[in-house]
């Protein structure tokens, strides 16, 4: 299937920041064949479908670099509570009642929301990850999946086995749309021995590690008490950063921590909304960027966000950075858009194939309607998108060369069915709560 | 004209926080006649139009308690700059080129954006305010208008005259949809004598004062240097707070400042997005609320936001409060929604007539489509709205009993004409910039 997108304002996010105000994009199968002015479109290209992109921005699909998609069950459940009370009293008891197949529908709800807001790939960490993989396969989205790992306990070796099995069955699966990482949850839920077991597995499989890091002050204080080291220093001391690492949150860091992250090229998933909502704090992202650390954006789960919009995280990231530093010049619009696209792709280890619109890369593309009062008068589209952009302006979404949303309608997901199944699960698990 | 809204989930925001999951609202002329279950609808009520509210939330229109609507010209122009550079080098030179009639179309663009995101009333401060008044009259929105006042200089008495004339011509005008306040810009643009002239005018007219207050650290530092007092202490010392005051921003306050605001019942317009974007900082709103100070929400102008969505400000207010205090229990969802509705109405001095859905109040009502992945699974609608709500879900908007947007289409504004006129103004004023 060949697709031609015509007459869009194309924001490539390539190394030269090329923009084509009247651009076109040619897609051959799952791959971008051409990006540029239509005059120079290769003559041999014959499209099966032509998408009229006039009045729209075309840009790389947004990357959600940290989420837990099956936690959509808990959206809007027990908000405005302290983190540990919320987990211990509300979330964990209910998670014990989850059946594996529930995770399929709960992930599908999250995938629907993500696609509708232009997210074309997400990095997940949770249980029942084979069910999430099936939802990824069926929906057409792209994902980097990891089994959430905690230990030692009676099931911790079993969990490692599940992460290995996930890799065996799904790494490179779904037409290459799925990759697998190893997912040690955090330093406060894994001991040093178990973290080393995770590192061994990642090394054997040749993949990276996805972990929560320095999310709360409590995490830092307990690490200092227990290990005499910050969480970042502690992970360095056990050689964790010798492997590729995707570190979610990174809210509470010392300057020395930041230097360590820079030294090992640790990838950061900044989750501004979740960090605010849980009262964790505000990450000093501009200080990370100054050190050359790569930063992507994550929503965390719908339980602590409560939605899964990377466009919204992008707006928050650009604004919060300025507010917390009291400096309007930091995190300019282009840098925020980069975090939401190419930076996120790099964070999840996939920037060779996605994150920008360039010939040879996979066709993960979003068309955004660009005709509403909040985009007037005409100005730099990147600025308008970052500071005024709305999820609902996402019109058409292509993943791996396939149209998964056309004019606001999902082509691969039956939304009514998803709502029905999710409400059924909620009634079963949460009853009259 | 009588309107009946049926089968909505009605969130009244009245003193008892009444909710009607299958509610109806009867409107007689410009006034709410009934809110509640349909069984109890007065039998004599005969609607001219029936709106099907099924699958929708019905709530009071959002209140934008601080903006400069004609500044929409500068949306997306010269972002990511320090405040004083931005004003002095970019905004002020261009403002000199504005013609009075420009303000009509520029205000109309802002009004269109506000109505489309469910804002039914705004408090404005700027020049050419009679043009904004005309746009309010024609569009059907509600507004509290004040002439921005600075002095002394050669034109400062003229500006006071304009504010008086605005009151004479427009206070109570547009079927009662317009009220007028007096708008001294700030303590750093008005001296004590001129502030007293503004206070005299407000007292003569029997209206309140709308002012920027404690927006930046620089403002506070200069006040301490010049007057030996914080901006709040300084205004108290000249008797400013003996009149009703709407104070925008209030970012940098001491505990003593907060006590003063509480003592005089000063009304605060919290503008979280603008404060972030200009690098001004993050207001400690939960500390204001703890002291019983009433807080509404404002967008500030599209030049520093860059949009005019109170739903977005509501989300930011709820999240930022938690993040800055590192406490997830502060500013719960209901409190955020209150700031966006009744709190805003109180802030602009209009809560006797608007801000909640109650018989006898003016019919300013928003219907929000409540059927998207980000609202699933079912949970408390207030929570879903505050943490996941999207402008684009606003379906129908009623102001003063008149439908001004129906199923996403504005009924009073020709958007294409507005875009055309605004682009023409931009070309004339900003040329090839």
mmCIF file of C-alpha atoms in Angstrom, chain B residues 80 95 157 269 275 286 293 352 407 425:
data_model
loop_
_atom_site.group_PDB
_atom_site.id
_atom_site.type_symbol
_atom_site.label_atom_id
_atom_site.label_comp_id
_atom_site.label_asym_id
_atom_site.label_seq_id
_atom_site.Cartn_x
_atom_site.Cartn_y
_atom_site.Cartn_z
ATOM 1 C CA UNK B 80 10.317 32.410 24.869
ATOM 2 C CA UNK B 95 0.528 48.454 20.098
ATOM 3 C CA UNK B 157 -6.438 62.016 32.502
ATOM 4 C CA UNK B 269 -7.517 36.002 39.499
ATOM 5 C CA UNK B 275 2.741 32.958 35.029
ATOM 6 C CA UNK B 286 -3.619 26.504 48.221
ATOM 7 C CA UNK B 293 -9.424 34.094 50.049
ATOM 8 C CA UNK B 352 -25.317 37.045 42.629
ATOM 9 C CA UNK B 407 -23.006 21.386 18.431
ATOM 10 C CA UNK B 425 -4.686 43.683 10.684
#
